[in-house]
Short mmCIF file of C-alpha atoms and ligand atoms in Angstrom, two decimals:
data_model
loop_
_atom_site.label_atom_id
_atom_site.label_comp_id
_atom_site.label_asym_id
_atom_site.label_seq_id
_atom_site.Cartn_x
_atom_site.Cartn_y
_atom_site.Cartn_z
CA MET A 691 0.00 0.00 0.00
CA LYS A 692 1.00 3.66 -0.20
CA ALA A 693 1.55 5.78 2.92
CA LEU A 694 2.95 9.13 4.04
CA ILE A 695 6.20 8.14 5.73
CA TYR A 696 8.27 10.36 8.04
CA HIS A 697 12.03 10.00 7.49
CA GLY A 698 13.29 12.41 10.15
CA PRO A 699 13.01 16.20 10.44
CA GLY A 700 11.99 17.87 7.18
CA LYS A 701 11.72 14.58 5.26
CA LYS A 702 8.60 12.75 4.15
CA THR A 703 7.58 10.59 1.17
CA TRP A 704 4.36 9.15 -0.23
CA SER A 705 5.70 5.68 -0.88
CA ASP A 706 5.20 1.93 -0.48
CA ALA A 707 4.78 0.41 2.98
CA PRO A 708 3.69 -3.07 4.03
CA ARG A 709 -0.06 -3.38 4.43
CA PRO A 710 -0.82 -3.59 8.19
CA GLN A 711 -1.78 -6.95 9.72
CA LEU A 712 -3.83 -7.79 12.81
CA ILE A 713 -1.47 -8.13 15.81
CA GLN A 714 -3.73 -8.19 18.89
CA PRO A 715 -7.17 -9.84 19.09
CA GLY A 716 -8.77 -6.41 19.73
CA ASP A 717 -7.36 -4.92 16.51
CA ALA A 718 -9.20 -3.97 13.35
CA ILE A 719 -7.73 -3.13 9.96
CA VAL A 720 -9.43 -0.12 8.40
CA GLN A 721 -9.20 0.95 4.79
CA VAL A 722 -8.81 4.72 5.04
CA ASP A 723 -11.38 6.53 2.89
CA THR A 724 -10.61 10.06 4.07
CA THR A 725 -7.86 11.60 6.19
CA THR A 726 -6.54 15.08 6.91
CA ILE A 727 -3.46 16.90 8.22
CA CYS A 728 -3.11 18.44 11.69
CA GLY A 729 -0.84 21.26 12.87
CA THR A 730 0.73 18.57 15.05
CA ASP A 731 1.92 16.73 11.90
CA LEU A 732 3.78 19.90 10.92
CA HIS A 733 5.31 20.03 14.44
CA ILE A 734 6.48 16.40 13.94
CA LEU A 735 8.02 17.26 10.56
CA LYS A 736 9.93 20.11 12.18
CA GLY A 737 11.38 17.56 14.63
CA ASP A 738 9.47 18.99 17.62
CA VAL A 739 8.10 15.58 18.68
CA PRO A 740 11.19 13.38 19.13
CA ALA A 741 9.12 10.31 20.12
CA VAL A 742 8.17 9.97 16.44
CA GLN A 743 10.81 7.78 14.83
CA ALA A 744 11.97 7.75 11.22
CA GLY A 745 9.90 5.24 9.24
CA ARG A 746 6.65 6.12 11.03
CA ILE A 747 3.47 6.58 8.95
CA LEU A 748 1.96 9.93 10.03
CA GLY A 749 -1.66 10.96 10.65
CA HIS A 750 -4.15 10.60 13.51
CA GLU A 751 -7.41 11.61 11.86
CA GLY A 752 -9.53 9.53 9.53
CA VAL A 753 -12.74 7.95 8.30
CA GLY A 754 -12.65 4.49 6.78
CA THR A 755 -14.16 1.08 6.21
CA VAL A 756 -13.44 -1.95 8.42
CA VAL A 757 -11.84 -4.68 6.30
CA GLU A 758 -10.66 -7.13 8.99
CA THR A 759 -11.38 -7.64 12.69
CA GLY A 760 -9.51 -9.54 15.41
CA SER A 761 -11.17 -12.35 17.39
CA ALA A 762 -11.91 -10.09 20.39
CA VAL A 763 -13.70 -7.38 18.38
CA HIS A 764 -17.43 -7.71 19.02
CA GLY A 765 -19.02 -4.36 18.20
CA LEU A 766 -17.78 -3.96 14.63
CA ALA A 767 -18.02 -5.93 11.42
CA VAL A 768 -16.27 -5.95 8.07
CA GLY A 769 -17.87 -3.25 5.91
CA ASP A 770 -18.70 -0.87 8.76
CA ARG A 771 -17.98 2.79 8.00
CA VAL A 772 -16.14 4.23 10.98
CA LEU A 773 -14.59 7.33 12.47
CA ILE A 774 -11.02 6.78 13.68
CA SER A 775 -10.48 8.74 16.90
CA CYS A 776 -7.06 10.34 17.39
CA ILE A 777 -7.04 8.71 20.86
CA LYS A 778 -7.06 4.93 21.33
CA SER A 779 -8.70 3.64 24.47
CA CYS A 780 -8.69 0.13 25.86
CA GLY A 781 -11.86 0.86 27.83
CA HIS A 782 -10.72 -1.29 30.76
CA CYS A 783 -7.85 0.48 32.53
CA ALA A 784 -8.36 2.82 35.51
CA ASN A 785 -7.87 5.91 33.35
CA CYS A 786 -10.27 4.80 30.61
CA ARG A 787 -12.90 3.93 33.24
CA SER A 788 -12.77 7.49 34.52
CA GLY A 789 -13.00 8.98 30.99
CA LEU A 790 -9.30 9.91 30.87
CA TYR A 791 -8.73 8.16 27.53
CA SER A 792 -5.81 10.50 26.82
CA HIS A 793 -3.89 8.47 29.40
CA CYS A 794 -5.13 4.99 28.47
CA LEU A 795 -2.81 2.50 30.15
CA GLY A 796 -3.56 -0.21 27.58
CA GLU A 797 -0.22 -1.62 26.56
CA GLU A 798 -0.44 -0.60 22.89
CA GLY A 799 2.18 2.13 22.43
CA GLN A 800 3.34 1.33 26.00
CA SER A 801 3.41 4.91 27.16
CA GLY A 802 0.25 5.60 29.12
CA ILE A 803 -0.67 8.01 26.33
CA GLY A 804 -3.85 7.63 24.29
CA TRP A 805 -2.46 9.45 21.25
CA VAL A 806 -0.58 6.67 19.45
CA PHE A 807 -1.47 7.02 15.72
CA GLY A 808 1.23 8.75 13.71
CA HIS A 809 3.16 9.08 16.98
CA LEU A 810 4.00 5.72 18.58
CA ILE A 811 2.38 3.43 15.99
CA ASP A 812 1.65 3.86 12.28
CA GLY A 813 -1.07 6.37 11.48
CA THR A 814 -3.93 7.19 9.16
CA GLN A 815 -2.26 8.97 6.22
CA ALA A 816 -2.17 5.63 4.43
CA GLU A 817 -4.40 3.35 2.43
CA TYR A 818 -4.85 1.04 5.45
CA VAL A 819 -4.31 1.42 9.20
CA ARG A 820 -4.27 -1.02 12.13
CA VAL A 821 -6.50 0.25 14.94
CA PRO A 822 -5.87 -1.19 18.42
CA TYR A 823 -8.77 -1.62 20.88
CA ALA A 824 -11.04 -1.18 17.87
CA ASP A 825 -14.30 -1.57 19.82
CA ASN A 826 -13.49 1.58 21.82
CA SER A 827 -11.30 3.54 19.42
CA LEU A 828 -13.64 3.47 16.40
CA TYR A 829 -17.12 4.94 16.12
CA LYS A 830 -19.66 3.67 13.60
CA LEU A 831 -20.91 6.48 11.37
CA PRO A 832 -24.51 6.99 10.30
CA ASP A 833 -25.32 7.69 6.62
CA GLY A 834 -26.28 11.34 7.13
CA VAL A 835 -22.74 12.51 7.75
CA SER A 836 -20.12 12.98 5.02
CA ASP A 837 -16.51 11.85 5.38
CA ALA A 838 -15.35 15.48 5.33
CA GLU A 839 -17.69 16.37 8.21
CA ALA A 840 -16.93 13.25 10.22
CA VAL A 841 -13.14 13.58 10.02
CA MET A 842 -13.41 16.83 12.04
CA LEU A 843 -14.46 14.61 14.94
CA SER A 844 -11.16 12.69 14.98
CA ASP A 845 -9.35 15.52 16.76
CA ILE A 846 -10.26 19.21 16.32
CA LEU A 847 -13.89 19.24 17.48
CA PRO A 848 -13.34 17.23 20.69
CA THR A 849 -10.11 19.15 21.37
CA GLY A 850 -11.69 22.61 21.08
CA PHE A 851 -14.73 21.51 23.10
CA GLU A 852 -13.06 19.45 25.85
CA ILE A 853 -9.79 21.29 26.43
CA GLY A 854 -11.12 24.75 25.54
CA VAL A 855 -14.83 25.05 26.34
CA LEU A 856 -15.40 22.38 29.01
CA ALA A 857 -12.07 22.75 30.81
CA GLY A 858 -12.56 26.54 30.74
CA GLY A 859 -15.91 26.10 32.47
CA VAL A 860 -17.81 28.17 29.88
CA SER A 861 -21.23 28.99 31.39
CA PRO A 862 -24.41 30.68 30.13
CA GLY A 863 -23.86 34.34 29.30
CA ASP A 864 -20.05 34.19 29.50
CA VAL A 865 -17.73 36.37 27.48
CA VAL A 866 -15.28 33.91 25.89
CA ALA A 867 -12.11 35.00 24.09
CA VAL A 868 -10.46 32.49 21.75
CA ILE A 869 -6.86 33.33 20.89
CA GLY A 870 -5.83 31.65 17.65
CA THR A 871 -8.47 30.84 15.02
CA GLY A 872 -6.84 27.87 13.35
CA PRO A 873 -8.99 24.73 13.09
CA VAL A 874 -8.69 24.05 16.84
CA GLY A 875 -9.60 27.60 17.92
CA LEU A 876 -12.48 27.57 15.42
CA ALA A 877 -13.65 24.27 16.92
CA ALA A 878 -13.75 25.96 20.35
CA ILE A 879 -15.71 28.85 18.80
CA ALA A 880 -18.11 26.43 17.12
CA THR A 881 -18.84 24.60 20.39
CA ALA A 882 -18.75 27.43 22.98
CA GLY A 883 -22.43 28.08 22.30
CA LEU A 884 -23.26 24.57 23.55
CA CYS A 885 -22.41 25.80 27.04
CA GLY A 886 -24.25 29.08 26.59
CA ALA A 887 -21.44 31.51 25.78
CA GLY A 888 -23.01 34.94 25.30
CA THR A 889 -20.16 36.72 23.53
CA ILE A 890 -17.44 34.84 21.61
CA VAL A 891 -14.46 36.99 20.64
CA ALA A 892 -12.11 35.55 18.00
CA ILE A 893 -8.55 36.88 18.23
CA ASP A 894 -5.92 36.29 15.52
CA ARG A 895 -3.70 38.32 13.25
CA ASP A 896 -4.77 36.57 10.07
CA ALA A 897 -7.63 38.59 8.53
CA ASN A 898 -8.97 35.63 6.54
CA ARG A 899 -9.21 33.43 9.61
CA LEU A 900 -10.95 36.19 11.57
CA GLU A 901 -13.47 36.50 8.76
CA GLN A 902 -13.99 32.70 8.79
CA ALA A 903 -14.49 32.78 12.57
CA ARG A 904 -17.81 34.57 12.19
CA GLY A 905 -19.14 31.63 10.16
CA PHE A 906 -18.35 29.33 13.09
CA GLY A 907 -20.15 31.47 15.68
CA ALA A 908 -17.79 34.28 16.72
CA THR A 909 -19.82 37.35 17.68
CA ASP A 910 -16.79 39.68 17.49
CA THR A 911 -13.29 39.59 16.01
CA VAL A 912 -10.15 41.40 17.11
CA ASP A 913 -6.91 41.60 15.09
CA SER A 914 -4.11 41.13 17.60
CA SER A 915 -1.54 42.83 15.35
CA ASP A 916 -3.37 46.06 16.29
CA PRO A 917 -1.58 47.57 19.33
CA GLY A 918 -5.00 48.45 20.81
CA TRP A 919 -6.24 44.82 20.61
CA LYS A 920 -6.58 44.33 24.38
CA ASP A 921 -8.71 47.45 24.88
CA LYS A 922 -10.92 46.28 22.03
CA VAL A 923 -11.52 42.97 23.80
CA LEU A 924 -12.10 44.61 27.19
CA ALA A 925 -14.64 46.94 25.56
CA LEU A 926 -16.72 43.82 24.83
CA THR A 927 -16.83 43.00 28.58
CA ASP A 928 -17.86 45.06 31.59
CA GLY A 929 -14.25 46.28 31.57
CA ALA A 930 -12.97 43.71 34.07
CA GLY A 931 -11.91 41.06 31.55
CA VAL A 932 -13.31 37.95 29.92
CA ASP A 933 -14.84 35.04 31.83
CA VAL A 934 -12.88 32.48 29.84
CA ALA A 935 -9.74 32.97 27.73
CA ILE A 936 -8.95 29.99 25.49
CA GLU A 937 -5.38 29.78 24.17
CA ALA A 938 -5.29 27.82 20.87
CA VAL A 939 -1.88 28.71 19.44
CA GLY A 940 0.90 27.34 21.68
CA LEU A 941 3.30 30.28 22.00
CA PRO A 942 4.55 32.10 25.16
CA GLU A 943 3.20 35.34 23.67
CA THR A 944 -0.32 34.02 23.14
CA PHE A 945 -0.40 32.39 26.58
CA SER A 946 0.47 35.83 28.04
CA MET A 947 -2.34 37.34 25.98
CA ALA A 948 -4.78 34.87 27.56
CA VAL A 949 -3.47 35.68 31.05
CA SER A 950 -3.87 39.40 30.43
CA LEU A 951 -7.53 39.04 29.43
CA ALA A 952 -9.01 36.95 32.28
CA ARG A 953 -11.27 38.73 34.76
CA PRO A 954 -11.07 38.13 38.54
CA GLY A 955 -12.50 34.66 39.07
CA GLY A 956 -11.96 33.91 35.40
CA HIS A 957 -10.53 30.87 33.64
CA ILE A 958 -7.63 30.38 31.27
CA ALA A 959 -7.95 27.20 29.20
CA ASN A 960 -4.71 26.35 27.42
CA VAL A 961 -5.22 24.14 24.36
CA GLY A 962 -2.05 24.98 22.41
CA VAL A 963 0.89 22.57 22.40
CA HIS A 964 3.87 24.54 23.71
CA GLY A 965 7.48 23.90 22.78
CA ALA A 966 8.95 26.34 25.32
CA SER A 967 8.27 27.55 28.87
CA VAL A 968 5.88 30.43 29.44
CA THR A 969 5.95 33.27 31.96
CA LEU A 970 3.33 32.82 34.67
CA PRO A 971 2.87 36.01 36.78
CA LEU A 972 1.59 34.22 39.90
CA GLN A 973 2.36 37.33 41.96
CA GLU A 974 -0.49 39.07 40.12
CA LEU A 975 -2.77 36.14 39.40
CA TRP A 976 -3.15 34.63 42.89
CA ILE A 977 -5.25 37.49 44.21
CA GLN A 978 -7.42 37.43 41.07
CA ASN A 979 -8.74 33.90 41.81
CA ILE A 980 -7.82 32.74 38.30
CA SER A 981 -7.89 29.08 37.33
CA ILE A 982 -5.69 27.66 34.60
CA THR A 983 -6.29 24.35 32.84
CA MET A 984 -4.47 22.41 30.12
CA GLY A 985 -4.53 18.94 28.65
CA LEU A 986 -4.47 16.35 25.91
CA VAL A 987 -7.88 15.70 24.40
CA ASN A 988 -9.75 12.67 25.80
CA THR A 989 -12.30 12.36 22.96
CA ASN A 990 -14.86 11.15 25.51
CA THR A 991 -17.34 13.70 24.10
CA THR A 992 -17.08 12.27 20.56
CA PRO A 993 -20.44 10.39 20.59
CA MET A 994 -22.26 13.55 21.71
CA LEU A 995 -20.45 15.76 19.17
CA LEU A 996 -21.21 13.22 16.43
CA LYS A 997 -24.95 13.62 17.12
CA LEU A 998 -24.62 17.39 16.80
CA VAL A 999 -22.66 17.10 13.54
CA VAL A 1000 -25.28 14.70 12.14
CA GLY A 1001 -27.99 17.18 13.18
CA HIS A 1002 -26.08 20.07 11.54
CA LYS A 1003 -25.84 21.89 14.89
CA ILE A 1004 -22.07 22.20 14.39
CA PRO A 1005 -20.91 23.51 10.98
CA ALA A 1006 -18.34 20.73 10.49
CA ALA A 1007 -18.34 20.91 6.68
CA LYS A 1008 -17.05 24.50 6.80
CA PHE A 1009 -13.65 23.36 8.11
CA ALA A 1010 -12.92 21.52 4.85
CA THR A 1011 -11.47 24.13 2.50
CA HIS A 1012 -9.47 21.97 0.02
CA THR A 1013 -9.86 18.42 -1.31
CA PHE A 1014 -7.07 16.18 -2.63
CA THR A 1015 -6.76 12.54 -3.64
CA PHE A 1016 -4.30 10.24 -1.86
CA ASP A 1017 -1.69 10.55 -4.61
CA GLN A 1018 -1.81 14.37 -4.16
CA VAL A 1019 -0.92 14.15 -0.47
CA MET A 1020 2.38 16.05 -0.88
CA GLU A 1021 0.47 18.92 -2.49
CA ALA A 1022 -2.04 18.74 0.38
CA TYR A 1023 0.82 19.16 2.89
CA ASP A 1024 2.15 22.13 0.94
CA THR A 1025 -1.28 23.80 0.83
CA PHE A 1026 -1.81 23.22 4.56
CA ALA A 1027 1.67 24.46 5.50
CA ARG A 1028 1.08 27.73 3.61
CA ALA A 1029 -2.35 28.35 5.18
CA ALA A 1030 -1.91 32.13 5.38
CA GLU A 1031 -1.54 32.26 1.57
CA THR A 1032 -3.83 29.40 0.57
CA LYS A 1033 -6.56 30.21 3.15
CA ALA A 1034 -6.61 26.53 4.10
CA LEU A 1035 -8.33 25.39 7.28
CA LYS A 1036 -8.49 21.59 6.97
CA VAL A 1037 -7.37 19.82 3.79
CA ILE A 1038 -9.34 16.69 2.94
CA ILE A 1039 -7.39 13.78 1.45
CA THR A 1040 -9.74 11.17 0.10
CA ARG A 1041 -9.89 7.98 -1.92
CA ASN A 1042 -13.07 9.12 -3.61
CA PRO A 1043 -13.48 12.91 -3.98
CA ALA A 1044 -17.04 12.46 -5.27
CA HIS A 1045 -18.12 10.88 -1.97
CA SER A 1046 -16.26 13.03 0.54
P1 NAD B 1762 -2.86 26.55 13.52
O1 NAD B 1762 -1.40 26.76 13.42
O2 NAD B 1762 -3.63 26.22 12.28
O3 NAD B 1762 -3.57 27.88 14.11
C1 NAD B 1762 -2.94 28.74 14.98
C2 NAD B 1762 -3.52 30.14 14.74
O4 NAD B 1762 -2.86 31.02 15.65
C3 NAD B 1762 -3.29 30.69 13.34
O5 NAD B 1762 -4.54 31.10 12.78
C4 NAD B 1762 -2.34 31.86 13.55
O6 NAD B 1762 -2.58 32.95 12.66
C5 NAD B 1762 -2.66 32.24 14.99
N1 NAD B 1762 -1.56 32.97 15.67
C6 NAD B 1762 -0.24 32.71 15.63
N2 NAD B 1762 0.40 33.62 16.38
C7 NAD B 1762 -0.53 34.47 16.87
C8 NAD B 1762 -0.46 35.63 17.69
N3 NAD B 1762 0.69 36.09 18.15
N4 NAD B 1762 -1.63 36.25 18.02
C9 NAD B 1762 -2.81 35.75 17.56
N5 NAD B 1762 -2.93 34.68 16.77
C10 NAD B 1762 -1.79 34.05 16.43
O7 NAD B 1762 -3.10 25.45 14.63
P2 NAD B 1762 -4.35 24.50 15.00
O8 NAD B 1762 -4.30 23.27 14.16
O9 NAD B 1762 -5.60 25.29 15.06
O10 NAD B 1762 -3.90 24.06 16.48
C11 NAD B 1762 -3.79 25.03 17.51
C12 NAD B 1762 -2.97 24.47 18.64
O11 NAD B 1762 -3.67 23.39 19.28
C13 NAD B 1762 -1.61 23.91 18.21
O12 NAD B 1762 -0.64 24.27 19.18
C14 NAD B 1762 -1.87 22.41 18.24
O13 NAD B 1762 -0.67 21.67 18.37
C15 NAD B 1762 -2.77 22.31 19.46
N6 NAD B 1762 -3.52 21.05 19.66
C16 NAD B 1762 -3.70 20.65 20.94
C17 NAD B 1762 -4.39 19.48 21.21
C18 NAD B 1762 -4.61 19.05 22.63
O14 NAD B 1762 -5.03 17.91 22.85
N7 NAD B 1762 -4.36 19.90 23.61
C19 NAD B 1762 -4.92 18.71 20.16
C20 NAD B 1762 -4.74 19.16 18.85
C21 NAD B 1762 -4.03 20.35 18.61
ZN1 ZN B 1763 -7.15 2.44 28.76
#
């Protein structure tokens, strides 16, 4: 089969790889119908995620068709159309039983980390993928949802909702600021209304993405390259700050922006993956009763989010800005990496463009 193989920092090829085989009885082999690229894949290609070894097939998002199941798989059958979650979960360990799938202790990947695809085991940017703990890590898809909509449930929608909106404690009437309107920030914007956010302020310095943010539910947009950006955000509150500041970039500068916006008693929900330490002004924050959260997505809200995508309550299709076939995957990477010029949000890579 063909797959997108990582060969060390800066190097990738779309080339031949052995077709995956069942290893554990709980495994399924899925033929990948549709996949996409995440900002995290670009981090890996820069060499920022050293756990990813040369030879690894990348990708942790996908929709596909079950073609083989192990003897311990009971809830799935050959031919089922499924969503591949970016997090595998054994369903039995102490962490899975408390909903902390991100730290599944199941031995696959052997790290106590639920994110294994395209990280510790071969991923979804391939014609076929082996999915461990298939009964828990795959979700059967109903007919009413397209591949391009469903693939947004592999990672970005649960991440924005769980690590941004839920961890930030968004409550009815809240003013919520989302810093960074890439796919993950937009997913937080698209789901903040589920918890009753009253005002949703999108903050970025990319004019196109700010414009897109309105289509996902932002009530206001602020360009953070404007030196007066903070006053503009505060003007949308009672002057004291926002109830919840969601950081969806992953830079020290944007974390500081989130800190500077939170009102007394407010929340800072960090979603961004950081590669360097940040400054945390505890000497100012302690007396403001601020809470700060962070985390790896659990994907335990996926079944609920799937219902909302099926019911068109979340505009999942809007994330898909470009469509490629599998043999155009290098072009898809290039388009995604130059998002500011190409206006890409999520690039769809599919076996059958007519059906995506
Ligand atoms: P992205 O790179 O597409 O989007 C980041 C956005 O931030 C861009 O629109 C960019 O213009 C904006 N930005 C950059 N610098 C800025 C600044 N100084 N001020 C304002 N805006 C600025 O990334 P994405 O795919 O949306 O992912 C966002 C983050 O979430 C990444 O760090 C990613 O690794 C992380 N992530 C975390 C999890 C998790 O489980 N916690 C899961 C998936 C992704
Ligand atoms: Zn587990």
